[in-house]
Tab-separated table of C-alpha atoms in Angstrom:
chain	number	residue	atom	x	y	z
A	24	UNK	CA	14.630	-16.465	-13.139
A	25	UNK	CA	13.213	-13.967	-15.938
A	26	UNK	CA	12.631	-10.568	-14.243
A	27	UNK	CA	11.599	-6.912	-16.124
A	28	UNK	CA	11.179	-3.531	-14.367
A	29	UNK	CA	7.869	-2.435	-15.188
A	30	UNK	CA	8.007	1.103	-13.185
A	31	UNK	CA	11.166	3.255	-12.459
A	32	UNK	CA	11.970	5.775	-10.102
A	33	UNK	CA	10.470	8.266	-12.279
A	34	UNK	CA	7.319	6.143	-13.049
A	35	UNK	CA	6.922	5.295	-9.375
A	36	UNK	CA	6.914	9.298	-8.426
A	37	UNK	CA	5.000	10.049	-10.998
A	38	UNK	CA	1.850	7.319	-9.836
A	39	UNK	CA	2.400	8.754	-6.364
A	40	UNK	CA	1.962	12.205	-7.294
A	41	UNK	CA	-1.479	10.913	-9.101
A	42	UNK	CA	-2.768	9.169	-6.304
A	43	UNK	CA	-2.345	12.258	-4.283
A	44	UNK	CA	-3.664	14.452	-6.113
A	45	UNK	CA	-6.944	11.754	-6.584
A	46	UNK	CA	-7.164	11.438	-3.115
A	47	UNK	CA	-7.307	15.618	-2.915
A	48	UNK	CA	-10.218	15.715	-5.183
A	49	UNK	CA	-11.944	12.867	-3.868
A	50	UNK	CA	-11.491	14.356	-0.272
A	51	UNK	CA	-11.993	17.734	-0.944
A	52	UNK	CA	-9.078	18.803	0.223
A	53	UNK	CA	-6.559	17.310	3.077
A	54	UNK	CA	-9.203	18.092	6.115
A	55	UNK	CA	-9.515	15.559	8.042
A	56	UNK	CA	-6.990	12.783	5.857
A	57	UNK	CA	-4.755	10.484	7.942
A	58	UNK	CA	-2.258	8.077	6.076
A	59	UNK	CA	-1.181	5.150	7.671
A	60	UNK	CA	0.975	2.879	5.687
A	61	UNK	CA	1.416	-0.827	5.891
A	62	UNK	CA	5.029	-2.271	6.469
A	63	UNK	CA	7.300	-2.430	5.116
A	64	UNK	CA	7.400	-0.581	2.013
A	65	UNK	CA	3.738	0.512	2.517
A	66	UNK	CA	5.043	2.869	5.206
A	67	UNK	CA	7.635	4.658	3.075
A	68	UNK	CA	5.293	4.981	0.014
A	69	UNK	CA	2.633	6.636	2.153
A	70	UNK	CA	5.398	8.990	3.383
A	71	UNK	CA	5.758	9.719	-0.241
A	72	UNK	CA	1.715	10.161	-0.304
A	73	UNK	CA	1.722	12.359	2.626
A	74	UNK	CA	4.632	14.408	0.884
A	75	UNK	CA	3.184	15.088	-2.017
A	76	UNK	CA	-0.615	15.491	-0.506
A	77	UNK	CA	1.177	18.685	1.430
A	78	UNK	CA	2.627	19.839	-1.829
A	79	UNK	CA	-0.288	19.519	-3.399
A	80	UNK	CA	-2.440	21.241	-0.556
A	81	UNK	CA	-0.094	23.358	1.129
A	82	UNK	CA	-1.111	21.363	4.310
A	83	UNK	CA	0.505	19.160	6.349
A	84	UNK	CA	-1.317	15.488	6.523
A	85	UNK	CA	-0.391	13.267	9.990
A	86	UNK	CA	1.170	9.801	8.777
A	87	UNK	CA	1.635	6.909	10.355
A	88	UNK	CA	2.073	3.006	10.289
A	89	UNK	CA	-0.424	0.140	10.737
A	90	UNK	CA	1.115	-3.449	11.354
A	91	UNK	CA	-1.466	-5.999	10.614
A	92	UNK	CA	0.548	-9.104	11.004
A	93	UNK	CA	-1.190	-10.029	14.356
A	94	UNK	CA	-4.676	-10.193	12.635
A	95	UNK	CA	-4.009	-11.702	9.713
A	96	UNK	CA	-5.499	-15.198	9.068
A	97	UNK	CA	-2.961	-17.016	7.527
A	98	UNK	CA	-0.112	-16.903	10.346
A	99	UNK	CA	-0.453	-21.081	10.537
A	100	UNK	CA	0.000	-21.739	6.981
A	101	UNK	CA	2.845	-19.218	6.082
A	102	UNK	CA	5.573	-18.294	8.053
A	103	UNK	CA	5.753	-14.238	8.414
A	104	UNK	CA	7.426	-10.891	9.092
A	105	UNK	CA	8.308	-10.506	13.045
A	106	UNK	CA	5.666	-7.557	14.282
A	107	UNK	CA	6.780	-4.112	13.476
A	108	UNK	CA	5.303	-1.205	15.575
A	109	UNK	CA	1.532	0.741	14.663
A	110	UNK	CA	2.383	4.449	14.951
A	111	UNK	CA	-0.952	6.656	15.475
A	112	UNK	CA	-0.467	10.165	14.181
A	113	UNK	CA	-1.070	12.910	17.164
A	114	UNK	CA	-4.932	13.505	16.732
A	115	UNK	CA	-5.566	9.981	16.274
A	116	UNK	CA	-7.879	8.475	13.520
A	117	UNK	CA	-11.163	9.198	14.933
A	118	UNK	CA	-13.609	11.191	12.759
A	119	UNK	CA	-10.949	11.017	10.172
A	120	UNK	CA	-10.759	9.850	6.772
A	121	UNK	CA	-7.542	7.356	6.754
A	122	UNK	CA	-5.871	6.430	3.625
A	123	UNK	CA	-4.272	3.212	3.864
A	124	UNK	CA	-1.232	2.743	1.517
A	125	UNK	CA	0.416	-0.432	0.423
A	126	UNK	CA	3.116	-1.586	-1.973
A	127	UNK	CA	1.134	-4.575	-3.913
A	128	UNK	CA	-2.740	-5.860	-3.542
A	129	UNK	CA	-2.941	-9.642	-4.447
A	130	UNK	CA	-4.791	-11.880	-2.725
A	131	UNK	CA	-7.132	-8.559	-0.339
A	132	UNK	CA	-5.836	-10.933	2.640
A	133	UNK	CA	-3.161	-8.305	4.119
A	134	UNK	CA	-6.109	-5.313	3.744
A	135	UNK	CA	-8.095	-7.012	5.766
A	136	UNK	CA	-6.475	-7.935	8.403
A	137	UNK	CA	-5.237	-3.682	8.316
A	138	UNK	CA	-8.779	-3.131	8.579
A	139	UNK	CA	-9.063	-4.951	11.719
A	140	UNK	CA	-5.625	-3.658	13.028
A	141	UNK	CA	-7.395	-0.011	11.903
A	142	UNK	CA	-10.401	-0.581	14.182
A	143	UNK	CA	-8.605	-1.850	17.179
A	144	UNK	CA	-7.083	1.377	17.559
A	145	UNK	CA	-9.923	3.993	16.632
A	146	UNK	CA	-12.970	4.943	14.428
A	147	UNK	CA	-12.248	6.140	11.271
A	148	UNK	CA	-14.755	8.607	9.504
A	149	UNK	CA	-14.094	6.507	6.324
A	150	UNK	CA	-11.465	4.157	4.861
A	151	UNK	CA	-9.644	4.428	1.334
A	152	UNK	CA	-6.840	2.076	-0.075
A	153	UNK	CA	-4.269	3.546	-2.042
A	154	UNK	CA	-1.599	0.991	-3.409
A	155	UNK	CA	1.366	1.249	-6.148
A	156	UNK	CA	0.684	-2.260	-7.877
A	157	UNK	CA	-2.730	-4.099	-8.550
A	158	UNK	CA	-2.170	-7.281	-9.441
A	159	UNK	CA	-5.495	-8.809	-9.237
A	160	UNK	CA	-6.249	-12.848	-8.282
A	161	UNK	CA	-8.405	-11.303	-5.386
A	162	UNK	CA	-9.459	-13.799	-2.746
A	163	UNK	CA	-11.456	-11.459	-1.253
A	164	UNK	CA	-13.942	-8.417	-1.891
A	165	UNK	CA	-11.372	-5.997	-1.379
A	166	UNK	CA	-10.509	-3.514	-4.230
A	167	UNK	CA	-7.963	-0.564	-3.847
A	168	UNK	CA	-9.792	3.313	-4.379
A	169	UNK	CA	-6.326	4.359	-5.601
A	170	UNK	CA	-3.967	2.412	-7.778
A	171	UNK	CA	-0.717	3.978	-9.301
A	172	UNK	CA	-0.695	0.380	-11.298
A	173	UNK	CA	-2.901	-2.247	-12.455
A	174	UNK	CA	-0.435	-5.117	-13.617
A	175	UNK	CA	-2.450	-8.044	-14.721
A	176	UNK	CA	-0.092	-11.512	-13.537
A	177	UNK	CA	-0.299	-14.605	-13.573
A	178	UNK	CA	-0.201	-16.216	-10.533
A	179	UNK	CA	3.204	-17.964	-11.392
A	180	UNK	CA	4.593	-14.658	-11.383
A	181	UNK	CA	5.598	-12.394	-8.026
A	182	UNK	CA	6.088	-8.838	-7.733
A	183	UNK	CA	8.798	-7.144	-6.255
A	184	UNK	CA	8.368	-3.370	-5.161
A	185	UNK	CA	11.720	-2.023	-4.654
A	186	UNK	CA	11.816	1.844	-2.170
A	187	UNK	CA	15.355	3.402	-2.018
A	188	UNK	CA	15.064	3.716	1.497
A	189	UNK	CA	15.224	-0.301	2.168
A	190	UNK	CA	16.585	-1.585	-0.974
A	191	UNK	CA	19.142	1.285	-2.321
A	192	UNK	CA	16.427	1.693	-5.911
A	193	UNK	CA	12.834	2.846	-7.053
A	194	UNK	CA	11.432	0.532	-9.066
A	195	UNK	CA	9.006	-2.211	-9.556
A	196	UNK	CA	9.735	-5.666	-10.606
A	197	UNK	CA	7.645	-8.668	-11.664
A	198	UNK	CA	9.589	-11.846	-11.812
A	199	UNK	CA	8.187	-14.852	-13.901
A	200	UNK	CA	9.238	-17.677	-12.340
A	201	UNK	CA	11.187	-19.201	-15.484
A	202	UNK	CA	14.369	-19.778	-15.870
A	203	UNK	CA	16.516	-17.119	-18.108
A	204	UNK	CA	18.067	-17.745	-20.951
């Protein structure tokens, strides 16, 4: 298998630090922002988000997790991830505007079903996606409002997002599919 890094550690902080700081201006300020992000590495980049947002703003922003595996669409065709648990910040996510962070948007699939997880649990003000990688091939109208990354693929190719606090490194790696030399 061919594989390159395309973002480091510092790369990766650096898009995170943009994001927040877009999501700031777009907001208005951290009033009212929730981030929820979507496991597995989802949750530990909007930690990152949520970080930097209170940097940023000098106020704290509630984060939590949103599992979508029970509404996706595809559980029949692929096999998936066991369940891992929703966490609703205290305050919950009504009236709010919730920023939804994930590692990689392909296919729109996993956002959607995080939608539907999203409103089974409250009623959001508004909804914004924030995700590290782009990747395009979009099977569905879905399109993130902050991306630290776009990283036009093939669809041969698979991206692997890499968070020090599950796989011991920062960085983001796209994989070709060919064998190396």
């Amino acid at each position: 298998m061919s594989t390159r890094t395309v973002l480091n550690q510092a790369d990766i902080t650096r898009a995170l630090t943009r994001i927040a700081h877009e999501i700031l201006e777009g907001n208005k300020g951290a009033d009212d922002l929730v981030v929820m992000g979507i496991p597995t590495r989802g949750v530990f980049l909007g930690d990152r988000v949520a970080a930097a947002l209170a940097d940023i703003s000098g106020q704290s922003v509630p984060v939590g997790a949103i599992d979508a595996t029970l509404y996706r669409d595809d559980l029949r065709r692929q096999p998936t991830r066991a369940p891992r648990p929703t966490s609703v910040p205290e305050g919950g996510i009504d009236g709010k505007t919730v920023v939804l962070v994930d590692d990689v948007l392909y296919s729109g699939r996993t956002i959607r079903a995080a939608l539907d997880a999203l409103s089974a649990i409250g009623r959001p003000r508004a909804v914004r996606l924030a995700v590290l990688v782009d990747r395009g091939h979009r099977e569905l109208p879905i399109r993130a409002d902050y991306v630290g990354k776009n990283l036009p693929t093939s669809t041969s190719e698979r991206i692997f997002v890499h968070v020090d606090d599950v796989d011991g490194s920062d960085e983001v790696v796209i994989d070709s599919g060919e064998a190396g030399e």
